[in-house]
JSON list of C-alpha atoms in Angstrom, two decimals:
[
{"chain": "O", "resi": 9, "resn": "UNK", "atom": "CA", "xyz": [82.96, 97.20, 102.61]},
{"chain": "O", "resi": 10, "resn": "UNK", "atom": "CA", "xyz": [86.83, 96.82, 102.88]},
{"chain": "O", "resi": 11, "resn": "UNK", "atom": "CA", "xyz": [88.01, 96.06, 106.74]},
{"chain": "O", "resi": 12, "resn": "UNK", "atom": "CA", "xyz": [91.70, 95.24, 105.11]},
{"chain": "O", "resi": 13, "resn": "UNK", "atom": "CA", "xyz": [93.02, 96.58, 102.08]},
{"chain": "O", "resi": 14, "resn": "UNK", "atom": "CA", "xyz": [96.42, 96.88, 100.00]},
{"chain": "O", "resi": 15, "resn": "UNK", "atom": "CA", "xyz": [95.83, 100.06, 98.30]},
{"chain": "O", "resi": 16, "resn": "UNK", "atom": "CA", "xyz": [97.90, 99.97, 94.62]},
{"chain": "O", "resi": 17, "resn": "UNK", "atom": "CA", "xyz": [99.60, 103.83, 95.25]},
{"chain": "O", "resi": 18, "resn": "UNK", "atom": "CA", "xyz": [100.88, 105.67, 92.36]},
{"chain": "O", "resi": 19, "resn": "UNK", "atom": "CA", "xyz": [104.48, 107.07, 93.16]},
{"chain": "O", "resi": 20, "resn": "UNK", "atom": "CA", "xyz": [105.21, 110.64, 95.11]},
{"chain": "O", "resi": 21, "resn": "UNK", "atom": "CA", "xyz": [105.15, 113.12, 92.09]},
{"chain": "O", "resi": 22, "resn": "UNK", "atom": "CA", "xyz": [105.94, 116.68, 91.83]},
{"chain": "O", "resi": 23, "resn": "UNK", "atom": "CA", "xyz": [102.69, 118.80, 91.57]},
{"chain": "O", "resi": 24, "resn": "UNK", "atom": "CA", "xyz": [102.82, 120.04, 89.01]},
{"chain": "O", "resi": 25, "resn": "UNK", "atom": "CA", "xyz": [100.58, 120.63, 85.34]},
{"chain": "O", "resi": 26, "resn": "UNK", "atom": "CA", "xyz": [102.63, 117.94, 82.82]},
{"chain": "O", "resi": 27, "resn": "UNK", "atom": "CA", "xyz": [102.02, 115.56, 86.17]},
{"chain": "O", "resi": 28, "resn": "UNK", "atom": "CA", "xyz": [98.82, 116.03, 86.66]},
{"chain": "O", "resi": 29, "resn": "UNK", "atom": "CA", "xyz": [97.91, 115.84, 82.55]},
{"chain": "O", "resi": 30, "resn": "UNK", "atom": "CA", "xyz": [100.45, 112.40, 82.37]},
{"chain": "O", "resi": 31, "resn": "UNK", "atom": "CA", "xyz": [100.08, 110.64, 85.70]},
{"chain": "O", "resi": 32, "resn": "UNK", "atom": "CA", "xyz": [96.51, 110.87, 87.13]},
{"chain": "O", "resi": 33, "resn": "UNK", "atom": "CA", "xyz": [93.66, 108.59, 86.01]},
{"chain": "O", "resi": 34, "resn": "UNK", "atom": "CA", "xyz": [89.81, 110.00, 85.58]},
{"chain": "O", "resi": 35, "resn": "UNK", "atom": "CA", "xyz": [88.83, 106.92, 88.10]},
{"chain": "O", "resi": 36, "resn": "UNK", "atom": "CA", "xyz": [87.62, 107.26, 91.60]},
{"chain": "O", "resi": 37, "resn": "UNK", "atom": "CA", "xyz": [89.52, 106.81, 94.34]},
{"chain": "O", "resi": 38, "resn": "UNK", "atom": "CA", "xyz": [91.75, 109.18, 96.93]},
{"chain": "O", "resi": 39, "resn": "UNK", "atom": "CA", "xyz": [94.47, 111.05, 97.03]},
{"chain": "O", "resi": 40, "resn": "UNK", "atom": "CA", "xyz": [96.91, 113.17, 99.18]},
{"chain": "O", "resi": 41, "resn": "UNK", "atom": "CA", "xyz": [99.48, 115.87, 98.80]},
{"chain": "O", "resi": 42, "resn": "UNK", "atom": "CA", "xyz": [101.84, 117.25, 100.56]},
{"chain": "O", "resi": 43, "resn": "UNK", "atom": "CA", "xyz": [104.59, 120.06, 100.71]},
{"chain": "O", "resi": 44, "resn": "UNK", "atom": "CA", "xyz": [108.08, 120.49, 101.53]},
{"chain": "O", "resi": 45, "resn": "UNK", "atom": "CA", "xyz": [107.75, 122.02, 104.74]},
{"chain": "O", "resi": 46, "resn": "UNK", "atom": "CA", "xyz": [111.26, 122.37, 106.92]},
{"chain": "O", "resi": 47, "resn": "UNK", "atom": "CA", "xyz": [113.32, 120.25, 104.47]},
{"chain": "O", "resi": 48, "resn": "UNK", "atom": "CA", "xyz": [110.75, 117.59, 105.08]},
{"chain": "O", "resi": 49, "resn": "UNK", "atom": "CA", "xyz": [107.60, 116.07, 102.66]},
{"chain": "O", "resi": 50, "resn": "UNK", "atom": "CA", "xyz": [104.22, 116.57, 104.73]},
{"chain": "O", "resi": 51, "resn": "UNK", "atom": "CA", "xyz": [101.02, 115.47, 103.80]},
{"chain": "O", "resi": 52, "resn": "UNK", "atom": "CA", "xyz": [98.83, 118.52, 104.11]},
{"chain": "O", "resi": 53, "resn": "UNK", "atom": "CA", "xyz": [95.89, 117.19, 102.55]},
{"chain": "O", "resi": 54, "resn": "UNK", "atom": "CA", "xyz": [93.84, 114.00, 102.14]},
{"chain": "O", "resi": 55, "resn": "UNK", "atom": "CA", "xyz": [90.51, 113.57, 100.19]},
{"chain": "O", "resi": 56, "resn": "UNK", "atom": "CA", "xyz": [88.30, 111.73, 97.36]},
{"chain": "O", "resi": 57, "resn": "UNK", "atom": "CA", "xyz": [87.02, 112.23, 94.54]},
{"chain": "O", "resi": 58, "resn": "UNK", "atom": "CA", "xyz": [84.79, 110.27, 91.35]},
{"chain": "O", "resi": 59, "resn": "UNK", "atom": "CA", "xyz": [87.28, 111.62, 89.36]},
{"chain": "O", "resi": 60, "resn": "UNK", "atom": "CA", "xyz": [90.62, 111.83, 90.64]},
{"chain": "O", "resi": 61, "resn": "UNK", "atom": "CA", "xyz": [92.93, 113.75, 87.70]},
{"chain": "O", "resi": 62, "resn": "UNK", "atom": "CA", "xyz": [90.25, 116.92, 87.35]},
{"chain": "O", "resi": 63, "resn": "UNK", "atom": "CA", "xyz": [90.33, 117.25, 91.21]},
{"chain": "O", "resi": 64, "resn": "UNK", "atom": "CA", "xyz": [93.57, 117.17, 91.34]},
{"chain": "O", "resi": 65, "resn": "UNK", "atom": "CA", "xyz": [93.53, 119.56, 88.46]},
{"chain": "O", "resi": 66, "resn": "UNK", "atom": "CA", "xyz": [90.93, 122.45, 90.22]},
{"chain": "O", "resi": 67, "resn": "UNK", "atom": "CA", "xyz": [93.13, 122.63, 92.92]},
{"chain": "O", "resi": 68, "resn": "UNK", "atom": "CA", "xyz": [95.56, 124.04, 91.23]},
{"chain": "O", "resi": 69, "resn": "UNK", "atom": "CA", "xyz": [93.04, 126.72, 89.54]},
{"chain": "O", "resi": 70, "resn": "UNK", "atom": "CA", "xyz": [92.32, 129.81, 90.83]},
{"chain": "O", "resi": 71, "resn": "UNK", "atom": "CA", "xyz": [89.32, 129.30, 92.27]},
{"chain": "O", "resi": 72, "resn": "UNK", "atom": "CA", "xyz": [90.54, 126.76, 94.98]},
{"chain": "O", "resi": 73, "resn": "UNK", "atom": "CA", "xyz": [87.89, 127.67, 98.12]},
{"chain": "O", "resi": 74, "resn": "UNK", "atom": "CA", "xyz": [90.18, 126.46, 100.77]},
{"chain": "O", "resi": 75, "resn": "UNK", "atom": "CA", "xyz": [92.37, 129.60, 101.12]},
{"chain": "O", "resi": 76, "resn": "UNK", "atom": "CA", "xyz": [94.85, 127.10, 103.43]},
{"chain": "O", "resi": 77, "resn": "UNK", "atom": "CA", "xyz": [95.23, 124.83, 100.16]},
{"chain": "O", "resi": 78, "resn": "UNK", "atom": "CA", "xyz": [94.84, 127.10, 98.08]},
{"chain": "O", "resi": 79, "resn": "UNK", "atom": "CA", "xyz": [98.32, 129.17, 99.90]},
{"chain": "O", "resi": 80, "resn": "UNK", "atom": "CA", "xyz": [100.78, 125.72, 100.60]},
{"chain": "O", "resi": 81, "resn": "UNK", "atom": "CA", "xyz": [100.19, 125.21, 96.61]},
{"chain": "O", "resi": 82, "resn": "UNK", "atom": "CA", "xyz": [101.61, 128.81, 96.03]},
{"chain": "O", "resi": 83, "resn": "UNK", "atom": "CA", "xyz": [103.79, 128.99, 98.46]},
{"chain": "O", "resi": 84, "resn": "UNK", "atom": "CA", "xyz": [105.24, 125.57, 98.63]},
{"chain": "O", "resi": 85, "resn": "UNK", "atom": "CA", "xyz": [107.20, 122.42, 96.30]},
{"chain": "O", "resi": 86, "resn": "UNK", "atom": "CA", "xyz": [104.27, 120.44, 96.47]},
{"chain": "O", "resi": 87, "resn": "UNK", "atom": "CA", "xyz": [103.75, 116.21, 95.47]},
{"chain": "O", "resi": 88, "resn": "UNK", "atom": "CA", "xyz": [100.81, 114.67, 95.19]},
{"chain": "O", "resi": 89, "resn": "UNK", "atom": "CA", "xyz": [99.58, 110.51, 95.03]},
{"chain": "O", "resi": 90, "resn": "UNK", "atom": "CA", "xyz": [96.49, 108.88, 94.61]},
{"chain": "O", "resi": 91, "resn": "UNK", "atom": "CA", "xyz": [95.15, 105.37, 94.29]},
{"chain": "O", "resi": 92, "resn": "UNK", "atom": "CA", "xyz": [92.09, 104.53, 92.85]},
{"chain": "O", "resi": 93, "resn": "UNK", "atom": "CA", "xyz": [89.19, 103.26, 94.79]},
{"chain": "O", "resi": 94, "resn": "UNK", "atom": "CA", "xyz": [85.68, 101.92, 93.17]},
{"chain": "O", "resi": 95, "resn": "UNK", "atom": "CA", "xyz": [83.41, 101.76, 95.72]},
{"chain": "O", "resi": 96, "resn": "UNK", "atom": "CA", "xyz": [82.33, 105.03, 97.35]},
{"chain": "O", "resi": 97, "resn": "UNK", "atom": "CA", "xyz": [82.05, 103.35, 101.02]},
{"chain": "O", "resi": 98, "resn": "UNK", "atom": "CA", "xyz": [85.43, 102.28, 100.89]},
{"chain": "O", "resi": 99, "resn": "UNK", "atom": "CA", "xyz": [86.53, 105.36, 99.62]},
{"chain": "O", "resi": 100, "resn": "UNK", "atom": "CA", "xyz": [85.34, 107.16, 102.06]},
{"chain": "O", "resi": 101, "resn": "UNK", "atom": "CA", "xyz": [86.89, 104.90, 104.60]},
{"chain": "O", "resi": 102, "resn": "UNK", "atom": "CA", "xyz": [90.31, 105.59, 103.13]},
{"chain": "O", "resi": 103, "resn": "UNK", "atom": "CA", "xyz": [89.73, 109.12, 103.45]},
{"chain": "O", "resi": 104, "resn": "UNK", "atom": "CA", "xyz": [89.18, 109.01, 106.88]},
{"chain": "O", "resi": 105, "resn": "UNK", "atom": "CA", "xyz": [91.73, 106.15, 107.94]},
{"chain": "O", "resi": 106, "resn": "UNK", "atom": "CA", "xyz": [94.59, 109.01, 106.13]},
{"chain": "O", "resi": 107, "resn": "UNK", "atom": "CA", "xyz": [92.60, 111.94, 107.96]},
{"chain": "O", "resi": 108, "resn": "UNK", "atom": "CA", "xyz": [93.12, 110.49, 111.16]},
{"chain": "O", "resi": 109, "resn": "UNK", "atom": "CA", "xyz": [96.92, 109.48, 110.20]},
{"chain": "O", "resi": 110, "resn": "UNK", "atom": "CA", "xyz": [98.53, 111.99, 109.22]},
{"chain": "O", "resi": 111, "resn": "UNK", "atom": "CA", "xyz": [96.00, 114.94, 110.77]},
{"chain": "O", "resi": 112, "resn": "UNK", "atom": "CA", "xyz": [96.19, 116.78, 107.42]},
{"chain": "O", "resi": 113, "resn": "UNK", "atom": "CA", "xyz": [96.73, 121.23, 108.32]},
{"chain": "O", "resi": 114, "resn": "UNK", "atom": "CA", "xyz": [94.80, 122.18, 105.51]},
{"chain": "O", "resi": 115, "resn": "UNK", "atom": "CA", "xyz": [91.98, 119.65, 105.70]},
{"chain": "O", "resi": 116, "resn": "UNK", "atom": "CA", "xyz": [88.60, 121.82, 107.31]},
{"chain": "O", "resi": 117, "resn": "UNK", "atom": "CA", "xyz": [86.62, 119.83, 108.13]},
{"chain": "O", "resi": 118, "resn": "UNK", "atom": "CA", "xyz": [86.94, 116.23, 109.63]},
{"chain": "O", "resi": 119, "resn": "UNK", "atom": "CA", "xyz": [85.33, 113.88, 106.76]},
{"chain": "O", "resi": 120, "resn": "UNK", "atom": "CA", "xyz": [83.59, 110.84, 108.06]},
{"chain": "O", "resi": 121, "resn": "UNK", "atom": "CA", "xyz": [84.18, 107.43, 107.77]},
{"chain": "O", "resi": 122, "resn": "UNK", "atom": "CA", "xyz": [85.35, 104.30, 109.83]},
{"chain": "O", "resi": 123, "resn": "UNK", "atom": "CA", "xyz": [88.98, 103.58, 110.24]},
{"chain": "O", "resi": 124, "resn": "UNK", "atom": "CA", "xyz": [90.36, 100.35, 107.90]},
{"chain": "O", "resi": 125, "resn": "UNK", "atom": "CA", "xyz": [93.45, 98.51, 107.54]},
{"chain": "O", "resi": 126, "resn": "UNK", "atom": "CA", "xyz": [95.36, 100.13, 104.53]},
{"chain": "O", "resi": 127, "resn": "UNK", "atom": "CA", "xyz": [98.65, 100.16, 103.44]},
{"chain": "O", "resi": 128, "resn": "UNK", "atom": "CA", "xyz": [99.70, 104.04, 103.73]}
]
């Protein structure tokens, strides 16, 4: 289990489809994105994922269950980056360390986790 990591981040990137087909891997790991909101980039959402591109990819489908997502993504110039992470229990940890950073508006439900040292 990771106490300390340096997370490898891929760069801020507009959300968009040609990003998310170019840019994401199909690895593990976790990922955030955030919105323009008052002339200023927000992270709005944390999470993880065994796959990292398709998630990345349903969100912007139609069928996105979180209706707060699912409106910042319409309504909103949205970014998105992601690094991956193997190990499920450290991924998991990252999740949580970024939940309780940057307190994420259109994350539900508080995931679990312990918090780590990581590079945000």
């Amino acid at each position: 289990m990771l106490v300390k990591a340096d997370l490898n981040w891929s760069q801020l990137l507009v959300y968009n489809e040609t990003n998310l087909s170019v840019h994401c891997t199909e690895n593990p790991g976790v990922y955030s994105i955030s919105a323009l909101i008052d002339q200023k980039v927000q992270v709005v959402y944390v999470s993880r994922a065994e796959n990292i591109g398709q998630r990345l990819r349903n969100h912007k489908r139609f069928f996105e269950p979180n209706s707060f997502l699912k409106n910042v993504l319409e309504e909103k110039e949205c970014y998105f980056r992601y690094c991956e992470v193997q190990n499920p229990i450290d991924r998991q940890n990252v999740e949580y360390t970024l939940f309780k950073y940057y307190r994420p508006s259109c994350n539900i439900i508080e995931p679990r986790g312990e918090l780590i040292d990581i590079n945000i």
